[in-house]
Coordinates of C-alpha atoms in Angstrom, one line a residue:
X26 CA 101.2 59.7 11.8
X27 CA 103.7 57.8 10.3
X28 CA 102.6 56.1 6.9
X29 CA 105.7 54.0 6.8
X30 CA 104.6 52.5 9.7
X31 CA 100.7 52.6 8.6
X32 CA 101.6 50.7 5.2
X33 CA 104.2 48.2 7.1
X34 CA 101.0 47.5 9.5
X35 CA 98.9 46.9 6.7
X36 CA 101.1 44.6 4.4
X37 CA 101.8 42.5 7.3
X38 CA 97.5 41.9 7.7
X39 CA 97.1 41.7 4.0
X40 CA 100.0 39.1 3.6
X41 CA 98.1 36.8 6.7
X42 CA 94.8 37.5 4.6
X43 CA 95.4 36.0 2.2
X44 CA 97.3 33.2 3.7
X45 CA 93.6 33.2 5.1
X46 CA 91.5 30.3 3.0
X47 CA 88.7 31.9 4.8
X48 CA 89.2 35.2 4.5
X49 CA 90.1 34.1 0.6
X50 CA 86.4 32.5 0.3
X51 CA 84.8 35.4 1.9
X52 CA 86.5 38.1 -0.2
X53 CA 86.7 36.2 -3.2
X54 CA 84.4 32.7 -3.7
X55 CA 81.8 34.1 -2.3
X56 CA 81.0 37.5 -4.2
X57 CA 82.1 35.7 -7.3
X58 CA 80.7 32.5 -7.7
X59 CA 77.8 32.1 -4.5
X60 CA 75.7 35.2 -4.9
X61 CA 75.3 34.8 -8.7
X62 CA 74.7 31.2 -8.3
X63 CA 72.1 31.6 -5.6
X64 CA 70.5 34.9 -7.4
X65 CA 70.2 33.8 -11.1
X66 CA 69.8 30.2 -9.7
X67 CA 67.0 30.7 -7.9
X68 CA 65.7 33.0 -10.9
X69 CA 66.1 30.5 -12.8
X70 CA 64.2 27.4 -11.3
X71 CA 61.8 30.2 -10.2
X72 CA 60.9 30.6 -14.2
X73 CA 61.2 27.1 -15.4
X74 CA 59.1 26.5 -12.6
X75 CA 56.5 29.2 -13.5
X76 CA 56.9 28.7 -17.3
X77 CA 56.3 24.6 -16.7
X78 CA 53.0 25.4 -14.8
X79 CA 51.4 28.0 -17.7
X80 CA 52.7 25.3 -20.4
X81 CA 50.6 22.4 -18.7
X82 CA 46.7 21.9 -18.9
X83 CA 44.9 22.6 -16.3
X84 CA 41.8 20.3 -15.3
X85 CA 39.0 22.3 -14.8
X86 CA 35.5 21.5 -13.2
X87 CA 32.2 23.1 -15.2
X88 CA 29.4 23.2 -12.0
X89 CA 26.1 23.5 -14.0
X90 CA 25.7 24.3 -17.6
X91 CA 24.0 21.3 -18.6
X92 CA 21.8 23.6 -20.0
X93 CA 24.3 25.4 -21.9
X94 CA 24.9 23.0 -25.3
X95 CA 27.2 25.8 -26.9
X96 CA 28.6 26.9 -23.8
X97 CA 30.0 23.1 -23.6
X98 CA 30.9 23.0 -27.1
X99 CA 32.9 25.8 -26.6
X100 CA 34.8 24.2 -23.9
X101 CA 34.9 21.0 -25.3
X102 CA 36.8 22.4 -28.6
X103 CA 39.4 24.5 -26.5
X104 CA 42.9 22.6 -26.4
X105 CA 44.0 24.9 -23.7
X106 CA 41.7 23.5 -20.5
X107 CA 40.8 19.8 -19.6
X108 CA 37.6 19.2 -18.4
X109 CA 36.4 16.9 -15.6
X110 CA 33.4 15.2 -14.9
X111 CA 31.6 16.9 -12.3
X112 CA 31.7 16.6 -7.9
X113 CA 30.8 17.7 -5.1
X114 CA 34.1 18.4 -3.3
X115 CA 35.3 20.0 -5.9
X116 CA 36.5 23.0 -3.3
X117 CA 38.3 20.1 -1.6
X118 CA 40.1 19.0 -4.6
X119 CA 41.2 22.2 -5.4
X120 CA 42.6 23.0 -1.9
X121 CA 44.3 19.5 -2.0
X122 CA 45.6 20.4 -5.5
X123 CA 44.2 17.4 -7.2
X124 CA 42.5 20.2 -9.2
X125 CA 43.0 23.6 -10.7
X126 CA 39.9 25.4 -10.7
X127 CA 36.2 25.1 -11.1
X128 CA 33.8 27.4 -12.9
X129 CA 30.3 27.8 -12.1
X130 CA 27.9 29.0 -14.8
X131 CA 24.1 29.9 -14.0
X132 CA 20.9 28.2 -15.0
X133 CA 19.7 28.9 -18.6
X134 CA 23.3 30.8 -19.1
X135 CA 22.7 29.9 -23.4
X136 CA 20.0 31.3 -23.2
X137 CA 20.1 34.6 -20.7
X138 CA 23.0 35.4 -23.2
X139 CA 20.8 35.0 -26.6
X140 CA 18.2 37.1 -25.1
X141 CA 20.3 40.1 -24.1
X142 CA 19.1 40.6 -20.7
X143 CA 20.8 40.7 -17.4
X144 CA 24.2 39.5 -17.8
X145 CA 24.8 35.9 -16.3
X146 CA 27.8 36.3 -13.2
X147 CA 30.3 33.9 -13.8
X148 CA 32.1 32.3 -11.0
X149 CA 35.7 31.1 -11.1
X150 CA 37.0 29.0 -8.1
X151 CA 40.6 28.7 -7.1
X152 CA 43.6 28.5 -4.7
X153 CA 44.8 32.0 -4.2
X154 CA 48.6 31.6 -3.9
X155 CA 48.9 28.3 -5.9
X156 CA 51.1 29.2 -9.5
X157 CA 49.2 25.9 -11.0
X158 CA 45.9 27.5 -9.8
X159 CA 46.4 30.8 -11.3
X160 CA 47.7 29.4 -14.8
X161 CA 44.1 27.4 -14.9
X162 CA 42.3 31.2 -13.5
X163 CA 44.5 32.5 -16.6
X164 CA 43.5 30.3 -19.2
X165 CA 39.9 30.4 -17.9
X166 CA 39.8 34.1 -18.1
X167 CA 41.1 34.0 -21.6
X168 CA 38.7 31.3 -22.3
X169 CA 35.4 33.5 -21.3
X170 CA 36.9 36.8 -23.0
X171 CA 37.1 34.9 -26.0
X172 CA 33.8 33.5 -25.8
X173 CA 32.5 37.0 -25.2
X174 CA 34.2 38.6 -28.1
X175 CA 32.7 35.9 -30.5
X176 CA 29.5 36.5 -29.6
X177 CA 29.5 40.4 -29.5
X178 CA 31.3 39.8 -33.3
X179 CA 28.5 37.7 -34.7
X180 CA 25.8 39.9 -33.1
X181 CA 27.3 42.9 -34.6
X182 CA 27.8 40.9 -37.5
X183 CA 24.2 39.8 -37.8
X184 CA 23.1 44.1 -37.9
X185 CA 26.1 44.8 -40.7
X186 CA 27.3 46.4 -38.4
X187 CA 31.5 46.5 -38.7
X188 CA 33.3 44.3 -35.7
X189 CA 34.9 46.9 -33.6
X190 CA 30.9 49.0 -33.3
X191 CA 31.1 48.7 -29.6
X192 CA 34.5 50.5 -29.1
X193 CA 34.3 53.5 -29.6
X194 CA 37.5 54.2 -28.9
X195 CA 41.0 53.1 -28.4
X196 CA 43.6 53.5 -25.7
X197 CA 46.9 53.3 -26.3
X198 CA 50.2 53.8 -23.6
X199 CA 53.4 55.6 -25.3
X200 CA 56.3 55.8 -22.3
X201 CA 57.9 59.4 -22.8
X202 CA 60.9 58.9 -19.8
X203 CA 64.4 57.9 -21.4
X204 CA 65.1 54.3 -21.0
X205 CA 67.7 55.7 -17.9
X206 CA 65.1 56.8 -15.9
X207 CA 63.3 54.2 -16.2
X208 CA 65.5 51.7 -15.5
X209 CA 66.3 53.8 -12.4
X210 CA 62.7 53.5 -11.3
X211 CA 62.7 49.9 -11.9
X212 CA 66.5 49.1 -10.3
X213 CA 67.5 52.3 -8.7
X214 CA 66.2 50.7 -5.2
X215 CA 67.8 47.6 -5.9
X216 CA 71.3 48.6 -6.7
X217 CA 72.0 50.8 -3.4
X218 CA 70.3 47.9 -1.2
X219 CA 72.9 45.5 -2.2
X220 CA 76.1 48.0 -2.4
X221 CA 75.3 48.4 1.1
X222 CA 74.8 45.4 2.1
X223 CA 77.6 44.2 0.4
X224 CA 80.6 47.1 1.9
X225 CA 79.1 45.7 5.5
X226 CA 79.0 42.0 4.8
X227 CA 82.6 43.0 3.1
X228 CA 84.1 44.2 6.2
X229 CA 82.3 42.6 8.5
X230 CA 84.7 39.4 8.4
X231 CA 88.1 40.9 8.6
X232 CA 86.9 43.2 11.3
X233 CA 86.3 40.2 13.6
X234 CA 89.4 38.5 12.7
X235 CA 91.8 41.1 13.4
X236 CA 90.5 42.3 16.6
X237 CA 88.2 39.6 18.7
X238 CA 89.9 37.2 16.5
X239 CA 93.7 38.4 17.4
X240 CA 92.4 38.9 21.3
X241 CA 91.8 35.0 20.8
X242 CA 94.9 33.7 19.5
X243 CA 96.3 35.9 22.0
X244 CA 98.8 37.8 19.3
X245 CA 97.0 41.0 19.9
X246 CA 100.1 41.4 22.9
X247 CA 102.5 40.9 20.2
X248 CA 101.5 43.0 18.2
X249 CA 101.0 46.1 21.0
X250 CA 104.8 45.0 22.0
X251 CA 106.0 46.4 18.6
X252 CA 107.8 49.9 18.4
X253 CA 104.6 50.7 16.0
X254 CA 102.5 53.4 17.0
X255 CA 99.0 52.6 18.6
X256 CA 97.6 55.0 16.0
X257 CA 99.7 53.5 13.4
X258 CA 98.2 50.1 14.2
X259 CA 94.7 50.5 14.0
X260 CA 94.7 52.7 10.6
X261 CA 96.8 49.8 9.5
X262 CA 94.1 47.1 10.5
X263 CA 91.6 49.7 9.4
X264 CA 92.8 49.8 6.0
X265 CA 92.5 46.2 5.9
X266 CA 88.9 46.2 6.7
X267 CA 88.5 48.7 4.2
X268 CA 90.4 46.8 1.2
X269 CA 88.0 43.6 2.4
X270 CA 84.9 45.7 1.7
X271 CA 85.7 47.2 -1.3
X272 CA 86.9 44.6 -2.6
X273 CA 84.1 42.7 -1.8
X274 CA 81.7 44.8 -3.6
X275 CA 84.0 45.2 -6.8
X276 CA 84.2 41.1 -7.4
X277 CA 80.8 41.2 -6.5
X278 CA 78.9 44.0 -9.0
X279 CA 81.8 42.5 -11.7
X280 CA 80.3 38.8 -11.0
X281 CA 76.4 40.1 -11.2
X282 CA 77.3 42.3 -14.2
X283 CA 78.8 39.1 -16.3
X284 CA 75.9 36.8 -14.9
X285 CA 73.1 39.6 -15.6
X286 CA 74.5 40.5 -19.4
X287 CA 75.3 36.7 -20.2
X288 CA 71.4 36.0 -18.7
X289 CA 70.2 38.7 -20.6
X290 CA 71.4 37.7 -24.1
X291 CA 70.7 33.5 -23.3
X292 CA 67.3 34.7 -22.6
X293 CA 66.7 37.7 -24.8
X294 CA 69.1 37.1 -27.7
X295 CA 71.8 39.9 -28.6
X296 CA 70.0 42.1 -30.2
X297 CA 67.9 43.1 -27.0
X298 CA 71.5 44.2 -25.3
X299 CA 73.5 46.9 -26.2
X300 CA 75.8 48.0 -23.5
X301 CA 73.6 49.0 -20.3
X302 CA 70.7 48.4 -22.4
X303 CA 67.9 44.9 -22.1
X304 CA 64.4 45.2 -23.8
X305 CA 61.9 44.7 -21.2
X306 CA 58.3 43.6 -20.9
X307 CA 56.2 44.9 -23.8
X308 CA 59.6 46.0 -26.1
X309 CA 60.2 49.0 -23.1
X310 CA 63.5 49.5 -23.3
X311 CA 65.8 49.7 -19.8
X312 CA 68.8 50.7 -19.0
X313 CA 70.9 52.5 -16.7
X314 CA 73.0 55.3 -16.4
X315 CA 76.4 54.3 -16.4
X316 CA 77.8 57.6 -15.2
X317 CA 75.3 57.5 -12.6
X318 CA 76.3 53.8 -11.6
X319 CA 80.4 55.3 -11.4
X320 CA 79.1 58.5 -9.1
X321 CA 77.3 55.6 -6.6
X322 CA 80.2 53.7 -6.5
X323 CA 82.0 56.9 -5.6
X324 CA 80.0 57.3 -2.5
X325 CA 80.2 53.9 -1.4
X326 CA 83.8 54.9 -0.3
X327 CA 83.0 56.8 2.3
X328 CA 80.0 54.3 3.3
X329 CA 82.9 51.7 3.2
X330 CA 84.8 53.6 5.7
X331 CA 82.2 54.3 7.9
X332 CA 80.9 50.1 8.2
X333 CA 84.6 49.3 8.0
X334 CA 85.3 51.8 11.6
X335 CA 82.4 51.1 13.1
X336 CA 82.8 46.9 12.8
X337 CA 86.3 47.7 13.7
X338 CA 85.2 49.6 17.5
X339 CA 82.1 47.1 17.9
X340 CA 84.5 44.0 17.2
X341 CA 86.8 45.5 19.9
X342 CA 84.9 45.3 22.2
X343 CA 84.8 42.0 22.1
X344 CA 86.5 39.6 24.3
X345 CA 86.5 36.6 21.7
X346 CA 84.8 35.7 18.2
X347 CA 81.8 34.4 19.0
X348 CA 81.2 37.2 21.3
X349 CA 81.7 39.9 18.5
X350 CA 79.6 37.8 16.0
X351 CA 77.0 38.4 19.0
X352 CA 77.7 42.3 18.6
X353 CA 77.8 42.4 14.6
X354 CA 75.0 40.3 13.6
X355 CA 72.1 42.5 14.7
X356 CA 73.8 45.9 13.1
X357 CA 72.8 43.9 9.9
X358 CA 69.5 44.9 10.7
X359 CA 70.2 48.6 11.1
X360 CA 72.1 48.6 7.9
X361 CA 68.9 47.0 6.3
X362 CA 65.7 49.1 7.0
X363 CA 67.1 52.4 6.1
X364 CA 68.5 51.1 2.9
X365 CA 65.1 48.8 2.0
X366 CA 62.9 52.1 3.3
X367 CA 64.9 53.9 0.2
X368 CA 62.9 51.3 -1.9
X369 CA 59.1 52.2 -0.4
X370 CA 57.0 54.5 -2.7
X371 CA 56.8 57.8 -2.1
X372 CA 60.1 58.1 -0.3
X373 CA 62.1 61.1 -1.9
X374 CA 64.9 62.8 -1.5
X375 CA 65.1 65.9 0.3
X376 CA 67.2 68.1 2.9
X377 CA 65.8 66.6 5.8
X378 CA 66.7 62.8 4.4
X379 CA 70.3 64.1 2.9
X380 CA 71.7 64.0 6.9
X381 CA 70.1 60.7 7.7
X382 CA 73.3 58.0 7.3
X383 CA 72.9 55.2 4.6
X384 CA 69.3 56.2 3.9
X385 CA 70.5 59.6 1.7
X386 CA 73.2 57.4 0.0
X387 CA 70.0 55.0 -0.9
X388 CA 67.5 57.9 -2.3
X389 CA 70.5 59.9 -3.5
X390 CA 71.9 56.6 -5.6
X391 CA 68.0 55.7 -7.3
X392 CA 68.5 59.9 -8.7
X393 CA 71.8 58.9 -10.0
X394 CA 71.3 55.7 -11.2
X395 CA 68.2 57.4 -13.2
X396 CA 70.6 59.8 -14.7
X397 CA 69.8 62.7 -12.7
X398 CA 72.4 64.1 -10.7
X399 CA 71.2 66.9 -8.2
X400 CA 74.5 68.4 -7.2
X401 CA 73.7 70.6 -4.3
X402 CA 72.4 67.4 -3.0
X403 CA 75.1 65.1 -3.5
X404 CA 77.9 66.9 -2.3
X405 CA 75.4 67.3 0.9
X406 CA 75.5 63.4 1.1
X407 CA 79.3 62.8 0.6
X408 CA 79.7 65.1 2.8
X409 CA 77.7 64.1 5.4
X410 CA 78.7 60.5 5.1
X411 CA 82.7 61.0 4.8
X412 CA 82.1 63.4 8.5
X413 CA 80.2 60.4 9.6
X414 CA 83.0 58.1 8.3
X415 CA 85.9 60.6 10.2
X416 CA 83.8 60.6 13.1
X417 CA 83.4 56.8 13.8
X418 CA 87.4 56.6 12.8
X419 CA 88.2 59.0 15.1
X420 CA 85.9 56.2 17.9
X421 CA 88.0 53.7 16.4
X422 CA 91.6 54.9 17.1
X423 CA 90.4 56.0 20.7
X424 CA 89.3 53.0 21.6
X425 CA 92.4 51.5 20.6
X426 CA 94.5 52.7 22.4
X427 CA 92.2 51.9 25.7
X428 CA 93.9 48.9 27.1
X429 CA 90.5 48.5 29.4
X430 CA 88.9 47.5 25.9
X431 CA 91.6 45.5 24.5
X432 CA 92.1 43.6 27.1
X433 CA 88.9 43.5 28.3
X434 CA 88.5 40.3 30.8

């Protein structure tokens, strides 16, 4: 091989790159300023949303309880739920979101109470699914446990007895993992899942341009006419995939970082952040291993390689764009599954999993991310995947130089 030739090769595709303005909005724009936008924007609207329908008051139907005085004084004097006089289609109402919820109480439900005898089954009525709906089951569920604990307080109260008589016991929850591992078992699925998306999605466009998309311009000739080397050329072109992808994934994770930490602190305030570090729900707090999130991006690498050779043969095939786009657009599916089965409960990482392509660099990354880094087993992966990445290079340089495939009628 002649690197002289390899690096000439690869300046020359780089220099028309980024003449590109698409190839300039897909490496760049896109990882940068789209995905954030879309991911924390939809985040966002998704909470304001949520947090605007537990902050209204929900209108709520009482079926029976007329002879319930207290029970009605009760709800009368809570600020939190709106009644409404009662109707028949009530279930109509609430399926046509005109209202939240209805609760049915039982005859004589006062009274059943006061005498201590079977206890009255309350019935709440709703629209499963509806975020309005379950704010109002919420409230109405806080609502009856409040009730409950009043009246269990002056009963106990009434037989000097002290207010906590019918516990007794308390359970309390005291996490023992370090804050890595736990943010790895609450991010170490998510952060492989989009690394490999991303190196695909990465490559995916300069792999089309500078094979289907040179066939259609009809430079490809050109290019073949030069005293380069056909080996030369395609490691050339290759290396320009691979630049694409990792550069991809770089602006990206640097975009979602800034976006994520900025989030974190708008919403959280800065004393919930420190470095890796966010305080999560009940004061728990997260983070990540940072050594572990430098040894994933190590083995995304040879990942990169192997997405940016195997776009590179399938694209040659191809006799224009759109008919590559045809090829490429379902192997999004086969990048998908292995790296969303990483994510299902229960899958672990083991020898049998270490050989299986994209799905060990998934199960592999959650251990690492966690701050456990299983050697034996990670030098299996890399391994593994860099062979897999040589292999399907290897495909790529022999196809090239097959002038049935590259100019393929």
């Amino acid at each position: 091989m002649n690197w002289r030739q390899i690096s000439t090769v690869y300046c020359k595709e780089l220099i028309d790159t980024l003449r590109d303005r698409r190839s300039l909005i897909s490496m760049f724009v896109v990882p940068i300023v789209v995905i954030p936008v879309l991911m924390f924007g939809a985040a966002a609207v998704s909470y304001k949303s949520v947090r605007k329908a537990y902050e209204e008051i929900p209108t709520v139907m009482l079926i029976g309880g007329a002879d319930s005085p207290r029970l009605r004084a009760a709800f009368a004097a809570d600020k939190r739920i709106k009644l409404v006089p009662f109707a028949d289609d009530y279930a109509a109402r609430i399926e046509n979101k005109q209202l939240r919820a209805a609760v049915e109480v039982p005859d004589d439900f006062d009274a059943t109470v006061a005498r201590l005898g079977k206890a009255p089954v309350v019935m709440i009525y709703n629209y499963a699914g509806d975020v309005h709906s379950g704010a109002a089951v919420s409230e109405l569920t806080r609502f009856f446990s409040s009730y409950g604990d009043k009246m269990v307080r002056s009963r106990l109260a009434a037989k000097n007895l002290p207010a906590d008589f019918h516990r007794p016991f308390t359970v309390k929850r005291q996490n023992v993992a370090p804050p890595e591992k736990v943010g790895g078992a609450q991010l170490g699925g998510l952060i492989p899942y989009l690394l490999i998306l991303l190196c695909f999605t990465g490559a995916m466009y300069s792999a089309l341009d500078l094979t289907a998309g040179e066939k259609e311009r009809g430079t490809m000739e050109t290019i073949l006419c030069s005293p380069v080397g056909r080996t030369e050329l395609v490691l050339g072109k290759f290396l320009l995939v691979l630049t694409a992808s990792l550069v991809t994934v770089v602006c990206t994770l640097a975009s979602l970082s800034l976006t994520a930490l900025g989030a974190v602190r708008l919403l959280a305030g800065d004393a919930a952040v420190q470095g890796a570090k966010v305080v999560g729900e009940g004061g728990l707090e997260i983070s990540v291993s940072l050594p572990g999130l430098f040894g994933v991006c190590v083995l995304v690498v040879p990942l990169a390689v192997l997405f940016s050779a195997v776009l590179f043969s399938v694209a040659l095939c191809a006799k224009n764009y759109k008919e590559a786009q045809s090829y490429v657009s379902p192997l999004i599916f086969v990048i998908i599954l292995p790296a969303a089965l990483a994510m299902l409960p229960g899958v672990e990482l083991n020898a049998k999993y270490a050989l299986v392509p994209l799905l060990n660099v998934a199960l592999v990354s959650k251990e690492m991310v966690s701050g456990n880094f299983p050697i034996g087993m990670i030098a299996l992966i890399f391994g593994s995947t860099c062979v897999y990445a040589a292999a399907a290079l290897a495909i790529a340089v022999r196809m090239f130089k097959k002038e049935s495939v590259i100019f393929r009628a």
